PDB file of C-alpha atoms in Angstrom:
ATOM      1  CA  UNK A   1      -2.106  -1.295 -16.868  1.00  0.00           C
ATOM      2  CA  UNK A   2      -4.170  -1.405 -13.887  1.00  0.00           C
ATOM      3  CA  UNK A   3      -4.464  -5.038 -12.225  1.00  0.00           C
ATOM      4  CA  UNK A   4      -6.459  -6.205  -9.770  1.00  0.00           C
ATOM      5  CA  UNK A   5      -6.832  -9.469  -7.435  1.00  0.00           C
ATOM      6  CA  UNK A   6     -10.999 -10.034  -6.831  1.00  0.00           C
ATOM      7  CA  UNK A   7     -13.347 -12.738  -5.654  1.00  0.00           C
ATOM      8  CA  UNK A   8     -15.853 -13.381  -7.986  1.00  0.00           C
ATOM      9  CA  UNK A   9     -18.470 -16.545  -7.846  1.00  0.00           C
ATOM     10  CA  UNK A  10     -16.650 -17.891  -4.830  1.00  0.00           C
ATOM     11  CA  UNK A  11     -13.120 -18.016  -6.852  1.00  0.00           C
ATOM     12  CA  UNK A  12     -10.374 -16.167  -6.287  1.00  0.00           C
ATOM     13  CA  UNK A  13      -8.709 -14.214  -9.685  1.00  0.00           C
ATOM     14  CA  UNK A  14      -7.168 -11.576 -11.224  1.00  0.00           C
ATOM     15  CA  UNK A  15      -7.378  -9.447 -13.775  1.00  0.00           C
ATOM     16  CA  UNK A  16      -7.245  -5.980 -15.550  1.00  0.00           C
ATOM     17  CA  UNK A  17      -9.478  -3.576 -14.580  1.00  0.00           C
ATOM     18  CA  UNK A  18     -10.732  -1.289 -17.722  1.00  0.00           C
ATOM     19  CA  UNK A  19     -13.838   1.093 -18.698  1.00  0.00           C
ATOM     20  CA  UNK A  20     -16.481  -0.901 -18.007  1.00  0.00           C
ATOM     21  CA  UNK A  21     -15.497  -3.330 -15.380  1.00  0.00           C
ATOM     22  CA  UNK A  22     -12.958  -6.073 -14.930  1.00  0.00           C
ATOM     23  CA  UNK A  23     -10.693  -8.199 -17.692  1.00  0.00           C
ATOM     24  CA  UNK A  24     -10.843 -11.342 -16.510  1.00  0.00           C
ATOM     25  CA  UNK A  25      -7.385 -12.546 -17.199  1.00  0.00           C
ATOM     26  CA  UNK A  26      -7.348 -15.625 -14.642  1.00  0.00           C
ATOM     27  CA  UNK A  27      -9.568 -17.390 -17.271  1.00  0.00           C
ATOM     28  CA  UNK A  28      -7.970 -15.552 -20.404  1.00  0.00           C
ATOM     29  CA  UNK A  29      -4.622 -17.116 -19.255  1.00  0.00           C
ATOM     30  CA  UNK A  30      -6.098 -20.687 -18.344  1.00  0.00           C
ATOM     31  CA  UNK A  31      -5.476 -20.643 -14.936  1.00  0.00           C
ATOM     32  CA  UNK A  32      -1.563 -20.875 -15.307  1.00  0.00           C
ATOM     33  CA  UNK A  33      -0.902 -18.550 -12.754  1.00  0.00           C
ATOM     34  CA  UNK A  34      -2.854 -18.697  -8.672  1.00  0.00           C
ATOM     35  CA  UNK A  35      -2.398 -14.963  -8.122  1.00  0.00           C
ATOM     36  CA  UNK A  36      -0.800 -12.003  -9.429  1.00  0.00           C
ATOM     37  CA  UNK A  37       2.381 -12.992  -6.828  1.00  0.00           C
ATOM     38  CA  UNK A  38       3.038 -15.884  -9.434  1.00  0.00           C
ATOM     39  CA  UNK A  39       2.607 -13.736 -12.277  1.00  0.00           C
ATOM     40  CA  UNK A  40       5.159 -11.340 -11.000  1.00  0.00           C
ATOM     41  CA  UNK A  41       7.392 -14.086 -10.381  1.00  0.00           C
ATOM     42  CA  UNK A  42       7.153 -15.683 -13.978  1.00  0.00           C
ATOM     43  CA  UNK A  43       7.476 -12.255 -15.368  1.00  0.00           C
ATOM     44  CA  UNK A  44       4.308 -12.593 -17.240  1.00  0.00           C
ATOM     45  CA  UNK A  45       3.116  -8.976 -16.722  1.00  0.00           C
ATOM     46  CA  UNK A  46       4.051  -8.591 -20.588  1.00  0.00           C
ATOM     47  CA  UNK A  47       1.610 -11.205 -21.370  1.00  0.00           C
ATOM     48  CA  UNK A  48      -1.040 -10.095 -19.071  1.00  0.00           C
ATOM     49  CA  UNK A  49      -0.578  -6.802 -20.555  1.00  0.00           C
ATOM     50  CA  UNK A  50      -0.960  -8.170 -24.928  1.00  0.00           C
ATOM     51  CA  UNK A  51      -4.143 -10.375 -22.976  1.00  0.00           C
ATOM     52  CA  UNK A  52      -5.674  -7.186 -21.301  1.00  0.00           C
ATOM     53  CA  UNK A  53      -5.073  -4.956 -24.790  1.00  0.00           C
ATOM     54  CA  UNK A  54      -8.273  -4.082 -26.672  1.00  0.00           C
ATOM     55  CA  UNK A  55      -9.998  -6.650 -24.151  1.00  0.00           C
ATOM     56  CA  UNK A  56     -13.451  -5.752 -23.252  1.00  0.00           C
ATOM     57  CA  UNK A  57     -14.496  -6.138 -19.748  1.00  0.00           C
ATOM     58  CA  UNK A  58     -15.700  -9.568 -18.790  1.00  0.00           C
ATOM     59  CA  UNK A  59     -17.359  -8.292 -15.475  1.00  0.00           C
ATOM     60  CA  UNK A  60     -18.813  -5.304 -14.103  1.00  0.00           C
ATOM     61  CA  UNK A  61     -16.518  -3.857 -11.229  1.00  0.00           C
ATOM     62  CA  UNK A  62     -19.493  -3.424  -8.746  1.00  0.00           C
ATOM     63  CA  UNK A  63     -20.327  -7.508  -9.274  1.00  0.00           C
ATOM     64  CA  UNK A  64     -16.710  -8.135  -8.013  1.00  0.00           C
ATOM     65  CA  UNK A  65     -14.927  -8.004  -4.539  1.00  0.00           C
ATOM     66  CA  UNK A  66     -11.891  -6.230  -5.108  1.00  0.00           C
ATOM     67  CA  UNK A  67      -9.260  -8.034  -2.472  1.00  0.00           C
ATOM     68  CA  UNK A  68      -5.629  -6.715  -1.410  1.00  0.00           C
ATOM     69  CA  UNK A  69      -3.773  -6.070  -4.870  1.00  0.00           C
ATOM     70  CA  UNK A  70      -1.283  -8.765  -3.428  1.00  0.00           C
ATOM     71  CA  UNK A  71      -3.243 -10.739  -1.065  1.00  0.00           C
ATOM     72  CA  UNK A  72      -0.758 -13.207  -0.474  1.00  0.00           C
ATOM     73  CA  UNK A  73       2.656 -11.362  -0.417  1.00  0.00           C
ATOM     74  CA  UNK A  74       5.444 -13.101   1.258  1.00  0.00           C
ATOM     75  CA  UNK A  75       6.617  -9.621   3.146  1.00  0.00           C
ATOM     76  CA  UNK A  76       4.897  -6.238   4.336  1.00  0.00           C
ATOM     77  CA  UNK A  77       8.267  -4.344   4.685  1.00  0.00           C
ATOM     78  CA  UNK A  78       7.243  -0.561   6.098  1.00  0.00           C
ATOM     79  CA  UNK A  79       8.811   2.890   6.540  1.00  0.00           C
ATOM     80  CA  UNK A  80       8.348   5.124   8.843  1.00  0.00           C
ATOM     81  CA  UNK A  81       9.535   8.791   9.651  1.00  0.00           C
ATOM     82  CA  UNK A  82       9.837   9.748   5.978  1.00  0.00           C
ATOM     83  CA  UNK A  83       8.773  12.906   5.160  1.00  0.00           C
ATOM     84  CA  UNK A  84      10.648  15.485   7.253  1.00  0.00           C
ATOM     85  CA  UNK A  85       6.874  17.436   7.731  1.00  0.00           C
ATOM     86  CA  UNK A  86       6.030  14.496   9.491  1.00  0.00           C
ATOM     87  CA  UNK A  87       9.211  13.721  11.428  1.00  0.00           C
ATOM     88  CA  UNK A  88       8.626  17.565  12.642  1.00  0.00           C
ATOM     89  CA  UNK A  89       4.783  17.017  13.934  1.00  0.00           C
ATOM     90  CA  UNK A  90       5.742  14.018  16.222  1.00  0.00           C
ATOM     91  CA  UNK A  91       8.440  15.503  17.167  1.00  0.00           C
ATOM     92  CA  UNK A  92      10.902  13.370  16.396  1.00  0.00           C
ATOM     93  CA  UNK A  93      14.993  13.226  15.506  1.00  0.00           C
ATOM     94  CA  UNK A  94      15.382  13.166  11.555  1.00  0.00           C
ATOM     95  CA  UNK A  95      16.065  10.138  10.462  1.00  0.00           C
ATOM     96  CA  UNK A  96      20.015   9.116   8.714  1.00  0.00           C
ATOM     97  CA  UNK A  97      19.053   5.705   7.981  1.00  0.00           C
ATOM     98  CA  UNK A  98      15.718   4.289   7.098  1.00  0.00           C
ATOM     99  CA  UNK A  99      13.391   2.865  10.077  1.00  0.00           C
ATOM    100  CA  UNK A 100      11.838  -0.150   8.765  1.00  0.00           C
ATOM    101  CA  UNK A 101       9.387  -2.346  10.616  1.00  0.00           C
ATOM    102  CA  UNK A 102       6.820  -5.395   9.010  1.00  0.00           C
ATOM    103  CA  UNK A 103       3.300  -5.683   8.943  1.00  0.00           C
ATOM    104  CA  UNK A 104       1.693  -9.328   9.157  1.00  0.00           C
ATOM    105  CA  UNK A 105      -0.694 -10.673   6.411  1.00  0.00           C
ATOM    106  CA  UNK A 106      -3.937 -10.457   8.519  1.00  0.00           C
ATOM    107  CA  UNK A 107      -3.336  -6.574   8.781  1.00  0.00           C
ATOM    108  CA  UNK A 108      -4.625  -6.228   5.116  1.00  0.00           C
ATOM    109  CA  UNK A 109      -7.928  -4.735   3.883  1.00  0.00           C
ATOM    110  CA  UNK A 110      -9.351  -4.793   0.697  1.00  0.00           C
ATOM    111  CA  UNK A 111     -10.113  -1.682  -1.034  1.00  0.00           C
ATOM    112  CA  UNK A 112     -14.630  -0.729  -0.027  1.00  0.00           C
ATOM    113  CA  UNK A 113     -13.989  -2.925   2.977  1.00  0.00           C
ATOM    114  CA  UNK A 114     -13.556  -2.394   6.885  1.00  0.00           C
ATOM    115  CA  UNK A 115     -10.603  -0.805   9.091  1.00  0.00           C
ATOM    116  CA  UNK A 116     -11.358  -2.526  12.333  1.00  0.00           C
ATOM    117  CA  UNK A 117     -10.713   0.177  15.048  1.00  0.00           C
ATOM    118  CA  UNK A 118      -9.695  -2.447  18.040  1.00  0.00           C
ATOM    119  CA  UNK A 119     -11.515  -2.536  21.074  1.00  0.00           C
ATOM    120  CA  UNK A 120      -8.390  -2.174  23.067  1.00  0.00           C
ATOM    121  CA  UNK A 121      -7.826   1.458  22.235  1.00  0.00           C
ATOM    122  CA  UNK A 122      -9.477   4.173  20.833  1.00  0.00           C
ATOM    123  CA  UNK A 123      -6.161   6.119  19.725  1.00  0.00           C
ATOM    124  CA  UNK A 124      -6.876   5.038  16.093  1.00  0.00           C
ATOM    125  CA  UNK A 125      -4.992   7.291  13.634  1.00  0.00           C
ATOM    126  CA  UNK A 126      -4.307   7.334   9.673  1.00  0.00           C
ATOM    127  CA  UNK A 127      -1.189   7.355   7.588  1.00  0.00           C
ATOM    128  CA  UNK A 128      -1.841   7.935   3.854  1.00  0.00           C
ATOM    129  CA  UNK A 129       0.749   6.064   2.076  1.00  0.00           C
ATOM    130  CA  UNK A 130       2.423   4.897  -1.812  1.00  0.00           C
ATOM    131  CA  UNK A 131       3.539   1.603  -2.501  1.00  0.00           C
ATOM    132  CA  UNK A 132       5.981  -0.558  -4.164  1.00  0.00           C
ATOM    133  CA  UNK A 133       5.313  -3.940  -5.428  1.00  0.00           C
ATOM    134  CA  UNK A 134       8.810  -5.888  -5.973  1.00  0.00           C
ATOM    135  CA  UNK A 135       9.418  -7.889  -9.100  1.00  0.00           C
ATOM    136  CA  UNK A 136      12.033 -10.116  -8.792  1.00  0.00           C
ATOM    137  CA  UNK A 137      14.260 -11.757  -6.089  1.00  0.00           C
ATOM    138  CA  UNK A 138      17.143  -9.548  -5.577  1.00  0.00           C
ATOM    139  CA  UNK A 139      19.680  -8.480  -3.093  1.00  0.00           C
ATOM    140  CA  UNK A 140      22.205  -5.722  -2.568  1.00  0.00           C
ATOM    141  CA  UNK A 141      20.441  -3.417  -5.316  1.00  0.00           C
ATOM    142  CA  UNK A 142      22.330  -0.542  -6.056  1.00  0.00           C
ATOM    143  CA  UNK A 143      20.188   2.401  -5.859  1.00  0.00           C
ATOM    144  CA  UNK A 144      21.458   3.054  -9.955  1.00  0.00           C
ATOM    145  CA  UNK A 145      19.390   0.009 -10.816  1.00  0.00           C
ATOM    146  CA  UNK A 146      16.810   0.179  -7.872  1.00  0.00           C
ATOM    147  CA  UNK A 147      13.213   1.112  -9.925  1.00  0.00           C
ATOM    148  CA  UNK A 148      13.947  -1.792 -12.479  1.00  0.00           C
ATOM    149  CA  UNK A 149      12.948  -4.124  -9.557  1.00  0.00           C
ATOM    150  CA  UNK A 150      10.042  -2.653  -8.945  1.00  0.00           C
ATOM    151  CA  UNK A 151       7.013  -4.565 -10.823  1.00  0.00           C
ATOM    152  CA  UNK A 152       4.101  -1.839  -9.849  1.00  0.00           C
ATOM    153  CA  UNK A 153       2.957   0.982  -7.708  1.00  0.00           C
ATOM    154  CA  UNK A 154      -0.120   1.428  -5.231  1.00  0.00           C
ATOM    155  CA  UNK A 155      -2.295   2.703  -2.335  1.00  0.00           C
ATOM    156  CA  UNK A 156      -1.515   1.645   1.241  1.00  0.00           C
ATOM    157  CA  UNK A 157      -2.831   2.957   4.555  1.00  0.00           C
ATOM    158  CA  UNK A 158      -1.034   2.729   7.482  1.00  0.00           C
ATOM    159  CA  UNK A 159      -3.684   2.104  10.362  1.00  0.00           C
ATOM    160  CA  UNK A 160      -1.254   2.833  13.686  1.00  0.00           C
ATOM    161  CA  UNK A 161      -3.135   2.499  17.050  1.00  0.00           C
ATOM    162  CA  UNK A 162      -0.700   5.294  18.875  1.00  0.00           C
ATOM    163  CA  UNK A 163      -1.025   4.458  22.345  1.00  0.00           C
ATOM    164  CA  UNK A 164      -0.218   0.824  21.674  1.00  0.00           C
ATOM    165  CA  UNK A 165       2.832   2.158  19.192  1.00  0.00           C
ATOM    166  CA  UNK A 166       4.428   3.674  22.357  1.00  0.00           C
ATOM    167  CA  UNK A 167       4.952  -0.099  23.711  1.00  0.00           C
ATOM    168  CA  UNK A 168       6.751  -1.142  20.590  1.00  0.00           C
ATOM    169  CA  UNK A 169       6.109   0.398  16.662  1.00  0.00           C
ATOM    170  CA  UNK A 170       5.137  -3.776  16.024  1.00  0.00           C
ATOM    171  CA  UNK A 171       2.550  -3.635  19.014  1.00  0.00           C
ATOM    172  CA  UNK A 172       1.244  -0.287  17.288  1.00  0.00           C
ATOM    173  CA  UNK A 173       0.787  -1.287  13.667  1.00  0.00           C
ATOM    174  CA  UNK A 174       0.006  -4.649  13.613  1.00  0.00           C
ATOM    175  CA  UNK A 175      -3.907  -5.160  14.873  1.00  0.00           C
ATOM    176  CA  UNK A 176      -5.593  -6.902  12.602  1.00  0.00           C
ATOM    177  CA  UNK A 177      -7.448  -5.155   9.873  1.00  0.00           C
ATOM    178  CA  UNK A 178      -6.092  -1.706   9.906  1.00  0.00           C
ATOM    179  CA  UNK A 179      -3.525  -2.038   6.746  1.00  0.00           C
ATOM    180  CA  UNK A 180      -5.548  -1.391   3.642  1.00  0.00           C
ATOM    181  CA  UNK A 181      -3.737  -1.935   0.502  1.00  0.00           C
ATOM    182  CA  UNK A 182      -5.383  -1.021  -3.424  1.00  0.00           C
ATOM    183  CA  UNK A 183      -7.497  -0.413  -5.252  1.00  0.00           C
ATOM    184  CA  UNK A 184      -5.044  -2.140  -7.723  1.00  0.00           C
ATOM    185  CA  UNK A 185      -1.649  -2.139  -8.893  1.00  0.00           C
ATOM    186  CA  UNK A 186      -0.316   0.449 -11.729  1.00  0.00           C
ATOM    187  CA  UNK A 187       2.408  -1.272 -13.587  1.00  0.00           C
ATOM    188  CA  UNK A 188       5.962   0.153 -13.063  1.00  0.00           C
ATOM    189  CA  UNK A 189       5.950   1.226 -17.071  1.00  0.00           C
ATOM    190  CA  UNK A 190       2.970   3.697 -17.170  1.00  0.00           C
ATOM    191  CA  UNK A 191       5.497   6.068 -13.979  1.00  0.00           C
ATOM    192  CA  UNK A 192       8.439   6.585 -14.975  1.00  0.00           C
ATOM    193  CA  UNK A 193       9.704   8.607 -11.685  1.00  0.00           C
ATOM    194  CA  UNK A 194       7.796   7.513  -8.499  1.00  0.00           C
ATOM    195  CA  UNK A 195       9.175  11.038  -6.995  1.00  0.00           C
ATOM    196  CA  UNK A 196       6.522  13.059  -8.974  1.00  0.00           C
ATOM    197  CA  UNK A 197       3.530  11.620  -7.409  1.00  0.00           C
ATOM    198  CA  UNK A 198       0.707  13.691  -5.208  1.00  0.00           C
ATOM    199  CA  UNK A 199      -0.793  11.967  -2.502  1.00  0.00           C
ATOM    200  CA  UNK A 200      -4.133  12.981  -0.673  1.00  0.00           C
ATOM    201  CA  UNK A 201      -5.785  11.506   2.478  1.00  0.00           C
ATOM    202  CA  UNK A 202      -9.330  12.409   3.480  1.00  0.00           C
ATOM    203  CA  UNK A 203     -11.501  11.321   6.475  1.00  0.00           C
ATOM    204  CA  UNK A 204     -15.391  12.077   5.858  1.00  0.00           C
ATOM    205  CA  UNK A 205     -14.662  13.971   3.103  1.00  0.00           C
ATOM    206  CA  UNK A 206     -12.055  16.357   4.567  1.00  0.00           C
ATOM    207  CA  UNK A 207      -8.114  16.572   3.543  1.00  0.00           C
ATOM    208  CA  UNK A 208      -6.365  15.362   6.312  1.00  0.00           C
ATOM    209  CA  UNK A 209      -2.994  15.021   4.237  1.00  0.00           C
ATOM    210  CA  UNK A 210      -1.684  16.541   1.368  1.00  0.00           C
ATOM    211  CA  UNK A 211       1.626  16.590   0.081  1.00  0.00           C
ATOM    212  CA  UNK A 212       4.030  15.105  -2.983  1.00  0.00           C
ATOM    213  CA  UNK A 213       6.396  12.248  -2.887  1.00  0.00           C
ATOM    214  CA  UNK A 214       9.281  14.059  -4.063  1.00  0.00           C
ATOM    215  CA  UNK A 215       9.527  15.571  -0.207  1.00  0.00           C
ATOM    216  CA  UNK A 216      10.565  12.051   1.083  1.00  0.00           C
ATOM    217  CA  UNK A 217      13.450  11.867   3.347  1.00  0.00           C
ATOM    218  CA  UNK A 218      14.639   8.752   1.615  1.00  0.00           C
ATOM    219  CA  UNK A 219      13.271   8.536  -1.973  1.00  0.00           C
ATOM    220  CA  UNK A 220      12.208   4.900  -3.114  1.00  0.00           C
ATOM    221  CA  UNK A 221      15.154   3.922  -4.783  1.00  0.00           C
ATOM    222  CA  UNK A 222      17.218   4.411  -1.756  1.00  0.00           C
ATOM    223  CA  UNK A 223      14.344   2.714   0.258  1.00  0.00           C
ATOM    224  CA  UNK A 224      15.275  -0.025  -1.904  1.00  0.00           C
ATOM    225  CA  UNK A 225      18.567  -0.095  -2.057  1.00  0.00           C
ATOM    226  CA  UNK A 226      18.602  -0.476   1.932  1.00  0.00           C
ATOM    227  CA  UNK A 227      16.002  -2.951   2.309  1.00  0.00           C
ATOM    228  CA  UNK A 228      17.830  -5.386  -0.444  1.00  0.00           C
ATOM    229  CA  UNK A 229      20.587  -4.716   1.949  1.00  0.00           C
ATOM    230  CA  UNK A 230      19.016  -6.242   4.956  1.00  0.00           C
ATOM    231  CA  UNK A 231      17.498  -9.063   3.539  1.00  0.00           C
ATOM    232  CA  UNK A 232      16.288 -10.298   0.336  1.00  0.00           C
ATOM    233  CA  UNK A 233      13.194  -9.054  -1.497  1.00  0.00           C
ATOM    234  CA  UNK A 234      10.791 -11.266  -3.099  1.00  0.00           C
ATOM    235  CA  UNK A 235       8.557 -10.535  -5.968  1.00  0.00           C
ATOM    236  CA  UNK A 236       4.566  -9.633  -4.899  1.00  0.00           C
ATOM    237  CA  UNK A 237       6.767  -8.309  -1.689  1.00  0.00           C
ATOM    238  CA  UNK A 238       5.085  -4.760  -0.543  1.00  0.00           C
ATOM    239  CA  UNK A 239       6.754  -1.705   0.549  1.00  0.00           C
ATOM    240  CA  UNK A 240       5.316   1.033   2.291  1.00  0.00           C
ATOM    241  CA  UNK A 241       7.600   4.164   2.065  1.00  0.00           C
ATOM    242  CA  UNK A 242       5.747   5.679   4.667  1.00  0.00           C
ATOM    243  CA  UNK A 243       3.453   9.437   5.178  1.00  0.00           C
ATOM    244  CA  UNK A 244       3.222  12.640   5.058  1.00  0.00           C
ATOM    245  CA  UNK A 245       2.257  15.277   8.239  1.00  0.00           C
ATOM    246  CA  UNK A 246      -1.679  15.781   9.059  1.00  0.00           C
ATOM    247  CA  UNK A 247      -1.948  12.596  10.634  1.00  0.00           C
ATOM    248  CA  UNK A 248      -4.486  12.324  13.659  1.00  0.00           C
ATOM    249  CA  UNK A 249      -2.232  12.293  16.531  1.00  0.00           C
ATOM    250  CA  UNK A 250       0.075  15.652  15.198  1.00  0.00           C
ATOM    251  CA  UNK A 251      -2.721  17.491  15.731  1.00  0.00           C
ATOM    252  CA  UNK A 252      -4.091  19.711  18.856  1.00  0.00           C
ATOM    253  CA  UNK A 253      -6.480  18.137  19.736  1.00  0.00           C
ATOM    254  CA  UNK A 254      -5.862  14.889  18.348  1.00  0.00           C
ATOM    255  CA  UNK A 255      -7.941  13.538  15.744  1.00  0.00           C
ATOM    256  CA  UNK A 256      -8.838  10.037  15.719  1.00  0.00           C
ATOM    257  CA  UNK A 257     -10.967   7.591  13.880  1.00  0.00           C
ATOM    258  CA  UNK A 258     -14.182   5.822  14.721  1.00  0.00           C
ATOM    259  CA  UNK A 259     -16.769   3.895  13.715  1.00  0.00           C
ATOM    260  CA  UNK A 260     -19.011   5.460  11.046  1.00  0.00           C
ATOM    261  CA  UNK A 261     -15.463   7.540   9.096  1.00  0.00           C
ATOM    262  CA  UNK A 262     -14.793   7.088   5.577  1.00  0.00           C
ATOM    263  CA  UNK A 263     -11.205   6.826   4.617  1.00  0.00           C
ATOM    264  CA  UNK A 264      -9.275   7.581   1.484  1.00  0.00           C
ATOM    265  CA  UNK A 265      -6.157   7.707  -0.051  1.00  0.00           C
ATOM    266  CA  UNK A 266      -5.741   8.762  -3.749  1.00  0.00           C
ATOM    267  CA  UNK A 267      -2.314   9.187  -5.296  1.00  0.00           C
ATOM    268  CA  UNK A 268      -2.070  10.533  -8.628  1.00  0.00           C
ATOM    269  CA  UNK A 269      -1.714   7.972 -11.334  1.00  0.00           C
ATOM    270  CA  UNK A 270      -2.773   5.684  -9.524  1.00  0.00           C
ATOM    271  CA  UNK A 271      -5.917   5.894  -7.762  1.00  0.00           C
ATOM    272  CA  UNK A 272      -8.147   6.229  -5.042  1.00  0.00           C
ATOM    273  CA  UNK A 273      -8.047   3.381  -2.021  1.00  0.00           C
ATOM    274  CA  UNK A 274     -11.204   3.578   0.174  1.00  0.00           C
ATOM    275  CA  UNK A 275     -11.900   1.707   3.172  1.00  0.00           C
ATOM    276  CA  UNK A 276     -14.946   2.044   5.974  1.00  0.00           C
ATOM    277  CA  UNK A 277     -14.183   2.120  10.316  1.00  0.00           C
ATOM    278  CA  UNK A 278     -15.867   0.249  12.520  1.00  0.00           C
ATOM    279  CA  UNK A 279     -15.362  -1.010  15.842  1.00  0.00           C
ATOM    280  CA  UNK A 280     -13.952  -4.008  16.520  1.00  0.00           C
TER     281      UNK A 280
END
């Protein structure tokens, strides 16, 4: 199942998005739930899923504003340095532990909207992404157990200005508008191994990235298992379990993004997240 959080008539909703359009399942469920967050937390995918089943679409995707798949989540948790491709084309240690950092809320971009490039810098790179969309409240998850926490998978860039990421990783990844996250969420039942996903970045058309999640340095179970350590994880919570090599500043000469590029991520089984640059 495929779900989706859009504006649609001035209301926010959710729903399931199908051939054809979009399930409306904010009015199919009576408005019992605000968001897809509350859904996940009253572990009503189930009964989103028998509502969405046979449904036909109740609106054409193009009449809808897709927004973030969690718009609201209560944590952006983040990891960097995880493919050892990547580690090797900044030139950096290899990692023992996990190197986590958060994102705020006003970092997120809906998927056919606009990374803002900031006027402060024009170091503006890409990092092609997969992400995990928690379930439940839990702590100290053993990595044995770690996937059945996990309500859904998805599409996250990681906008990084690089100059500004020198000063401090926060400074670097947390301008506003540069974290796009969609197109929607794929339900933790339909992949069954997160591991055996390909994931492919392209700017203007070009593959800038390419490369398959079973070559992270720390696979998402033992992402999991760490954060849950460190603090506790809240369902609609996003991980990003961070990017392959090809980004913009690995290579001679640097490549970075401006106003005018067109951005995408697609990971298989999921989908393709697209986003526009302009200048702040």
């Amino acid at each position: 199942m495929r779900l989706v959080s859009f504006r649609h008539a001035g209301a926010n909703k959710f729903g399931a998005a199908v051939e054809g359009g979009v399930v409306d399942l904010s009015s199919r469920t009576s408005g019992r739930w605000s968001g897809l967050r509350d859904v996940i937390a009253a572990k009503a995918l189930g009964e989103l899923a028998a509502a969405a089943t046979g449904a036909p679409a109740d609106l054409k995707l193009e009449d809808v504003e897709l927004l973030p798949v969690i718009p609201d989540p209560g944590k952006i948790l983040c990891v960097g340095l995880n493919y050892a491709s990547h580690v090797g084309e900044v030139g950096r240690q290899m990692p023992t532990v996990p190197s986590a950092f958060l994102r705020l809320h006003n970092t997120l971009v809906r998927h056919g909207g606009d990374i803002v490039r900031p006027r402060a810098s024009t170091h503006f790179d890409y990092e092609g992404e997969l992400a995990i969309v928690i379930g439940e409240r839990c702590r100290h998850v053993p990595r044995a157990r770690a996937l059945s926490v996990i309500a859904g998978y998805t599409c996250f860039i990681d906008g990084s200005v690089r100059d500004f990421q020198k000063h401090s990783v926060f400074a670097g990844k947390n301008f506003p508008a540069t974290g796009p996250l969609g197109p929607w969420m794929v339900t933790a039942d339909t992949i069954a191994n997160p591991q055996r996903l390909e994931l492919t970045t392209r700017l203007n058309g070009t593959v800038v990235q390419h490369d398959t999640t079973d070559h992270m340095i720390f696979d998402v179970a033992t992402i999991i298992e760490y954060l849950s350590t460190v603090t506790w994880l809240e369902p609609g919570d996003i991980i990003a379990t961070g990017t392959p090599d090809g980004v913009g500043a690995g290579r001679k000469p640097p490549l970075w993004m401006k106003a005018g590029d067109r951005l995408e991520v697609e990971i298989s089984r999921i989908g393709t997240l697209g986003v526009n640059v302009i200048d702040e």
